Coordinates of C-alpha atoms and ligand atoms in Angstrom, one line a residue:
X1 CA 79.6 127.1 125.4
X2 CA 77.8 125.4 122.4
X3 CA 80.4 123.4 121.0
X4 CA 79.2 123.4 117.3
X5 CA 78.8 127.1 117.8
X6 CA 82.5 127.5 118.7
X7 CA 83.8 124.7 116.2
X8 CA 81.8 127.0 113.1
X9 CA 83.4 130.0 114.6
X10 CA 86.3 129.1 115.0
X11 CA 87.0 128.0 111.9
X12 CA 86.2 131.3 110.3
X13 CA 88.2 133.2 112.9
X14 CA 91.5 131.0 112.0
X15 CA 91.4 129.3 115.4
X16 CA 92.8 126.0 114.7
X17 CA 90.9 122.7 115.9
X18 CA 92.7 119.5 116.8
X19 CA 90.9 116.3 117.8
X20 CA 88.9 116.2 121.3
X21 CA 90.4 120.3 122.1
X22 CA 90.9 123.5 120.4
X23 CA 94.1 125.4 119.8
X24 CA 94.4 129.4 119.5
X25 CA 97.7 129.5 116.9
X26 CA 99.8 132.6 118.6
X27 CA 102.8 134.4 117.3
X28 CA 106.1 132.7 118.0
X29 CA 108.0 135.3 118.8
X30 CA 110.7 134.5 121.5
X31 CA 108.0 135.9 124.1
X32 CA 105.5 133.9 123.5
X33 CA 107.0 130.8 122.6
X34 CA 104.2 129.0 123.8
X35 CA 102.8 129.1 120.1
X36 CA 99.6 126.9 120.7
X37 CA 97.6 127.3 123.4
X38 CA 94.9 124.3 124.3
X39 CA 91.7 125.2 125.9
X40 CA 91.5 122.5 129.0
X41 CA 88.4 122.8 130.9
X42 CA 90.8 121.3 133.7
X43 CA 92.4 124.9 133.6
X44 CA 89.4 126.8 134.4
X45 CA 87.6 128.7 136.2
X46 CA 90.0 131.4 136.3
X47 CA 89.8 135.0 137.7
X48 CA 92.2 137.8 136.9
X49 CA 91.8 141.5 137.9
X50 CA 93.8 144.8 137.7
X51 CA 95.7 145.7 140.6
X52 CA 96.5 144.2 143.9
X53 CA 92.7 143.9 145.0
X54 CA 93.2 140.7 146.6
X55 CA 90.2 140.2 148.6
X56 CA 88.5 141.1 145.7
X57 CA 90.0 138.4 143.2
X58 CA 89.2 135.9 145.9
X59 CA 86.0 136.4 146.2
X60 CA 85.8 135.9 142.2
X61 CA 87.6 132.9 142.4
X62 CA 85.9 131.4 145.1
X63 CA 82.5 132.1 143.3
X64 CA 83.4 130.5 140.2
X65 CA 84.9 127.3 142.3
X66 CA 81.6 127.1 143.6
X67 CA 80.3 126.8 140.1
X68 CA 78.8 130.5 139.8
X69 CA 79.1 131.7 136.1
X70 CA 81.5 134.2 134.8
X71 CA 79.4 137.1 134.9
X72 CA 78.0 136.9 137.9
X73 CA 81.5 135.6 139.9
X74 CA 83.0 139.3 138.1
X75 CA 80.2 141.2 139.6
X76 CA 80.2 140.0 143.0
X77 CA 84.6 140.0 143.1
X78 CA 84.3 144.1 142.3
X79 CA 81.3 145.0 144.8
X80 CA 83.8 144.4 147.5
X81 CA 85.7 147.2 145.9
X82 CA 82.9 148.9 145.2
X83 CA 81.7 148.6 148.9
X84 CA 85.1 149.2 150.5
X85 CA 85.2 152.8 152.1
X86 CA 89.0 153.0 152.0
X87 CA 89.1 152.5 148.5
X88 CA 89.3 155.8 147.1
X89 CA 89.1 154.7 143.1
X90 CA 86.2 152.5 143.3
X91 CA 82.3 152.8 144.4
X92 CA 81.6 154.2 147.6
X93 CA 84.3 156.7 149.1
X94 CA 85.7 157.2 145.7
X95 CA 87.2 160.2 145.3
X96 CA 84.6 163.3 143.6
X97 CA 85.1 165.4 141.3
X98 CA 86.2 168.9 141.4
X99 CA 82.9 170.1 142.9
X100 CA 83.0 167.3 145.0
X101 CA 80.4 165.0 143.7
X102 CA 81.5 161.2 143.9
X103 CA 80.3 159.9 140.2
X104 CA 80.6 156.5 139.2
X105 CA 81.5 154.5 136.0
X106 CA 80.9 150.9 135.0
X107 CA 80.2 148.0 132.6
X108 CA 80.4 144.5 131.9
X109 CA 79.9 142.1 129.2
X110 CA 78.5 138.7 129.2
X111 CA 79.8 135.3 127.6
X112 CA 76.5 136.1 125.0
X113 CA 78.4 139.6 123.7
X114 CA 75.8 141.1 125.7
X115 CA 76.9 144.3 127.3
X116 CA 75.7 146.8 129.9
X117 CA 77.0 150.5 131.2
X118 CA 76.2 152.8 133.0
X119 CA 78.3 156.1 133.3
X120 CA 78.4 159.5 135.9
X121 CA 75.9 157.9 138.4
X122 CA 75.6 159.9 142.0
X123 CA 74.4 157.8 145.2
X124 CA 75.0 154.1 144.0
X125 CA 77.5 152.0 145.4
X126 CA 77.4 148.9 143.3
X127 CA 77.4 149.8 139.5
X128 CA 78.7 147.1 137.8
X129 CA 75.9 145.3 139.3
X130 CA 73.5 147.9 138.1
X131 CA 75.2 148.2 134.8
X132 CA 73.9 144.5 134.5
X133 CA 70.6 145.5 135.1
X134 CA 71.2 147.7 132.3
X135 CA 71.8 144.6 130.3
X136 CA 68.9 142.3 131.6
X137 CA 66.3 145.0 132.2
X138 CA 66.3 147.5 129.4
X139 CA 66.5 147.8 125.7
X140 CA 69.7 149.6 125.9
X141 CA 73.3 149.1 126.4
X142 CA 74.1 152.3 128.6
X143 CA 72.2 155.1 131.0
X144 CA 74.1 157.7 132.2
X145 CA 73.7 160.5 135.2
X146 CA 70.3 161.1 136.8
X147 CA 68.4 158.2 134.3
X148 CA 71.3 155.7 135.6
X149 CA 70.1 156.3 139.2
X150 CA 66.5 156.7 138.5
X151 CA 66.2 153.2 136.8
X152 CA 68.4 152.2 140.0
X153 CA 66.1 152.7 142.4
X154 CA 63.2 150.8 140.2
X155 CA 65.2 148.0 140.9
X156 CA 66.0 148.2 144.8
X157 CA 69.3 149.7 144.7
X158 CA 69.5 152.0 147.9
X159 CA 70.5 155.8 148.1
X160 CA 74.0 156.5 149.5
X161 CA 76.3 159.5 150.0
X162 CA 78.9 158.2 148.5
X163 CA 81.4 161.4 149.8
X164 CA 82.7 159.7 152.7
X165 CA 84.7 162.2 155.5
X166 CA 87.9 161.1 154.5
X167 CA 87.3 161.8 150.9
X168 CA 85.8 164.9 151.7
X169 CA 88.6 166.2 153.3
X170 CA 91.0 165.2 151.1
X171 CA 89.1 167.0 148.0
X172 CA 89.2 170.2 150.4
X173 CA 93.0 169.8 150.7
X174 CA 93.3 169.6 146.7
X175 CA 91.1 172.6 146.4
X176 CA 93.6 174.9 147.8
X177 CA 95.9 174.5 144.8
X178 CA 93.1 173.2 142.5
X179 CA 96.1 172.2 140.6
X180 CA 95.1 168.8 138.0
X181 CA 97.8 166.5 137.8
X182 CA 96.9 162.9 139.1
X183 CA 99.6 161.6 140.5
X184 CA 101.2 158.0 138.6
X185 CA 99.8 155.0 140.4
X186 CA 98.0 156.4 142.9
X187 CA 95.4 159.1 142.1
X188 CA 95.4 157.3 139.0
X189 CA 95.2 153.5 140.6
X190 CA 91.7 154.1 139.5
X191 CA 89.6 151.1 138.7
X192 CA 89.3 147.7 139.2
X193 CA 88.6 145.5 136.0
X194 CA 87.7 141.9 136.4
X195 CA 88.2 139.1 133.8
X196 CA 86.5 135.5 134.7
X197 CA 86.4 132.1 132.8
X198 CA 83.7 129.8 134.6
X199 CA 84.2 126.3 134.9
X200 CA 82.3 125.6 131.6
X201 CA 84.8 127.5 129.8
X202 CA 82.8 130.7 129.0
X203 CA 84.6 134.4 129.5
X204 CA 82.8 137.1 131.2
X205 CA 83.9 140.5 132.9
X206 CA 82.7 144.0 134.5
X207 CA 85.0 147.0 135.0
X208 CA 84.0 149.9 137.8
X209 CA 85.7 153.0 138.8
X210 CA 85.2 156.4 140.7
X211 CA 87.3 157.9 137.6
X212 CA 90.8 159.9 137.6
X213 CA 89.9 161.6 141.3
X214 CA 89.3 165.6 141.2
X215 CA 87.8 164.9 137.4
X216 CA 85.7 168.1 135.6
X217 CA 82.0 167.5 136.1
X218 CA 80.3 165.3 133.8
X219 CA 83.4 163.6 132.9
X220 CA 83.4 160.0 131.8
X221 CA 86.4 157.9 131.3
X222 CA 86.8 154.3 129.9
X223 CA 85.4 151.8 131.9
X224 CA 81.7 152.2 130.9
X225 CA 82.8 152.4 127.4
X226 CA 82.6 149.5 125.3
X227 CA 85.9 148.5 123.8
X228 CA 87.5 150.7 125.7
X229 CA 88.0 150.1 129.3
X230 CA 86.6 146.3 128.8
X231 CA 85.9 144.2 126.0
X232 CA 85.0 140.4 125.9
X233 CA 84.9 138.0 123.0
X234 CA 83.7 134.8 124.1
X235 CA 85.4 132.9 121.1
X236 CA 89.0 134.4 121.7
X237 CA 89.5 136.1 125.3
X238 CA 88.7 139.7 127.3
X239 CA 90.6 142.6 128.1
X240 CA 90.3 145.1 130.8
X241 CA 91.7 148.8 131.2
X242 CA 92.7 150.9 134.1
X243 CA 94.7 154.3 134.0
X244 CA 94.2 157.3 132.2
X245 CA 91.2 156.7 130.5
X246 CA 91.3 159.3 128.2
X247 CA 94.2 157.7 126.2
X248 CA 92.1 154.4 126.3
X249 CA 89.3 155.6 124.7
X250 CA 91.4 157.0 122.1
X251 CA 93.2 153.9 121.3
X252 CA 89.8 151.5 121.9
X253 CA 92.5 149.0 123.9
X254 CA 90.6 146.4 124.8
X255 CA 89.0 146.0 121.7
X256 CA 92.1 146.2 119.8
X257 CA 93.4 143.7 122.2
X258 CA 90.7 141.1 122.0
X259 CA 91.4 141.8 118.0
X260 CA 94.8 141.6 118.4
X261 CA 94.4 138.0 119.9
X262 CA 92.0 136.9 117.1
X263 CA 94.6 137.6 114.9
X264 CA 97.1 135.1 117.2
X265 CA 99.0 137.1 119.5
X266 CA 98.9 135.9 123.0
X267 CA 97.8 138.0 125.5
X268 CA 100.9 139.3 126.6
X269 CA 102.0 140.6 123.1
X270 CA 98.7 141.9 122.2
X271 CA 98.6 144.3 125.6
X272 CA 101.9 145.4 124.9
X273 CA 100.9 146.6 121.0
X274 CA 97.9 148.0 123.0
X275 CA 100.3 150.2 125.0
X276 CA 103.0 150.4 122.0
X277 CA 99.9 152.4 120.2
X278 CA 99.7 155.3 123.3
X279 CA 103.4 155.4 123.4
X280 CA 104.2 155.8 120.1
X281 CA 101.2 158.8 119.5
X282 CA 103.3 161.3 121.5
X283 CA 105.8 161.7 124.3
X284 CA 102.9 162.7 126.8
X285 CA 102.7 159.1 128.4
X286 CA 105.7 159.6 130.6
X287 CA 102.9 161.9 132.6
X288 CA 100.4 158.6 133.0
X289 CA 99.8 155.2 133.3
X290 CA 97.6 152.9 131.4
X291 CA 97.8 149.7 131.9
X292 CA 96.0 146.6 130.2
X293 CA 95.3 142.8 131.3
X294 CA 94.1 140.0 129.2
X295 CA 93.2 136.3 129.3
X296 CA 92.3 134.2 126.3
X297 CA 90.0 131.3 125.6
X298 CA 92.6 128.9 126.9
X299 CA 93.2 130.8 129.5
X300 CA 96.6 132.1 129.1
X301 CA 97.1 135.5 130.5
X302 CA 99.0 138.6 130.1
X303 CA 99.1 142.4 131.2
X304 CA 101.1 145.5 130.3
X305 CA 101.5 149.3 132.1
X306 CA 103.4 152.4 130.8
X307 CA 105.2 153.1 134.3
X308 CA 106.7 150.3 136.5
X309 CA 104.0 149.8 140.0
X310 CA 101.6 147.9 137.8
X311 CA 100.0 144.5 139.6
X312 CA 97.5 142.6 138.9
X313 CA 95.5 139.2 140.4
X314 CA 95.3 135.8 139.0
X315 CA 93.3 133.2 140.5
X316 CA 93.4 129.6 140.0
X317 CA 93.4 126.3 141.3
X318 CA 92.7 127.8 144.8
X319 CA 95.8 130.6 144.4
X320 CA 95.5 133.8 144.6
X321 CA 98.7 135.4 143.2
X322 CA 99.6 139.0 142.8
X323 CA 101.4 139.7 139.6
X324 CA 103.6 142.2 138.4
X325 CA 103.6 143.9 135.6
X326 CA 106.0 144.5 132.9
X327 CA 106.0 148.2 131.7
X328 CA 107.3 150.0 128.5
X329 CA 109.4 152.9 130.8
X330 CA 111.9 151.0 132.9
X331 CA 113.9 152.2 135.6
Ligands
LIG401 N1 90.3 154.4 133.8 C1 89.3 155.0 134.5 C2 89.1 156.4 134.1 O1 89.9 157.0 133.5 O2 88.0 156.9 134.5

């Protein structure tokens, strides 16, 4: 990142500067005690996505080793997802919709604040990469439904049914009792957000999903939504969302916690507020899960879940760990 750039920023976000490093001021609460955070390009690159999709991570990590930038590192670590039949939640053999169409949702946003989406798309596999092409290739930030895979095929993304047998079946079984109540954790499990810092220091990340499975037609959840389902700030940190998007959107939770960390909470605290704001609307959440992850410009991370069964990957310095959650309901 431009140095001066961040340095003028910085100092009208409230981010303190020291001499030779920078330091994010967080609340000292006896959570967080860790109160200032230095940004050490010795930390980085780091990768950090929801759930246990290790491969995936890996593959993120391993990218940005090899010196590949933020963006591009996030893209490539969720197209294994996205390419992975047996993933029901993600890409290709995600579970369709109640009329059994597999539509997919997706965005990501650049160290620049650029951002690209692209929402309800049949017959593409890899939409966070298109949702880039979004970014790079058009005026706009989103296309959605038949445009989306239109403008796909313009640039040499290949057709596929993306209703594999297993899916297909399983939509069949739900159809006898039609009834719409994702189960916590698993028919919910539903997308796979990605959070990178490159080894320069700059914060990228893409979020892709097949949606809450057995969806109404034409529904669109959180992920391609700006803010909502992923939100970077190159100056401060990302977010990333995954769970019932509905009550993301509603609450803007990545945005708020990107906000919420500008303001000096660490990422932990500021995905817990982000979940304290669902939970505190109405008693409803004991019926879903949302959960949140975030990093922040030094690279500290943090993530939050309604119901227990909440992982999520951190990679760094070679390790791949799998990390779990703490959530608001206990058991
Ligand atoms: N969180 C993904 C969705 O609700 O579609």
């Amino acid at each position: 990142m431009d140095r001066r750039k961040f340095i003028k920023n910085a100092s009208l976000t409230g981010i303190g500067i020291a001499a030779g490093s920078t330091i994010l001021s967080c609340a000292k609460t006896e959570k967080n005690k860790a109160s200032k955070a230095v940004v050490n390009n010795n930390n980085f690159p780091i990768a950090i996505c929801t759930w246990g999709f290790v491969n995936a991570n890996a593959k993120a990590g391993q990218d940005l080793d090899a010196g590949i930038n933020a963006l591009d590192a996030a893209i490539a670590g969720v197209a294994l997802e996205e390419n992975d039949l047996l993933n029901t939640t993600v890409g290709n053999g995600g579970a369709p919709d109640r009329e059994g169409n597999v539509t997919l949702d997706a965005s990501v946003m650049d160290s620049n604040g650029n951002s690209g989406a692209v929402a309800n798309v049949k017959n593409i596999a890899n939409v966070a990469l298109l949702a880039k092409k979004v970014m790079t290739e058009t005026p706009h930030v989103m296309l959605a439904g038949k445009g989306a895979e239109a403008f796909a095929y313009t640039q040499g993304f290949k057709k596929e049914n993306l209703l594999t047998e297993a899916s297909k079946k399983a939509w069949e079984e739900w159809k006898q009792s039609s009834e719409y109540k994702p189960i916590i954790n698993i028919e919910n499990h539903d997308t796979i957000g990605m959070l990178c810092i490159d080894k320069a220091g700059d914060i990228a990340g893409a979020c892709t999903t097949s949606g809450i499975a057995y969806k109404m037609k034409g529904r669109v959840g959180d992920s391609p939504i700006i803010g909502s389902g992923l939100f970077v700030d190159n100056q401060i940190g990302a977010a990333a969302a995954t769970g019932l998007g509905e009550e993301i959107m509603k609450t803007v939770g990545s945005f708020l916690i990107v906000e919420l960390m500008r303001n000096g909470m660490h990422p932990q605290q500021a995905c817990e507020e982000a979940i304290n704001r669902i939970v505190t609307k109405s008693n409803t959440y004991k019926n879903f899960q949302v959960a949140y992850i975030a990093i922040n410009k030094a690279g500290q991370t943090g993530s939050y879940c309604i119901h227990e069964g909440f992982t999520y990957m951190k990679y760094q310095n070679g390790k791949n760990k799998n990390i779990t959650s703490e959530a608001f309901i206990k058991t």
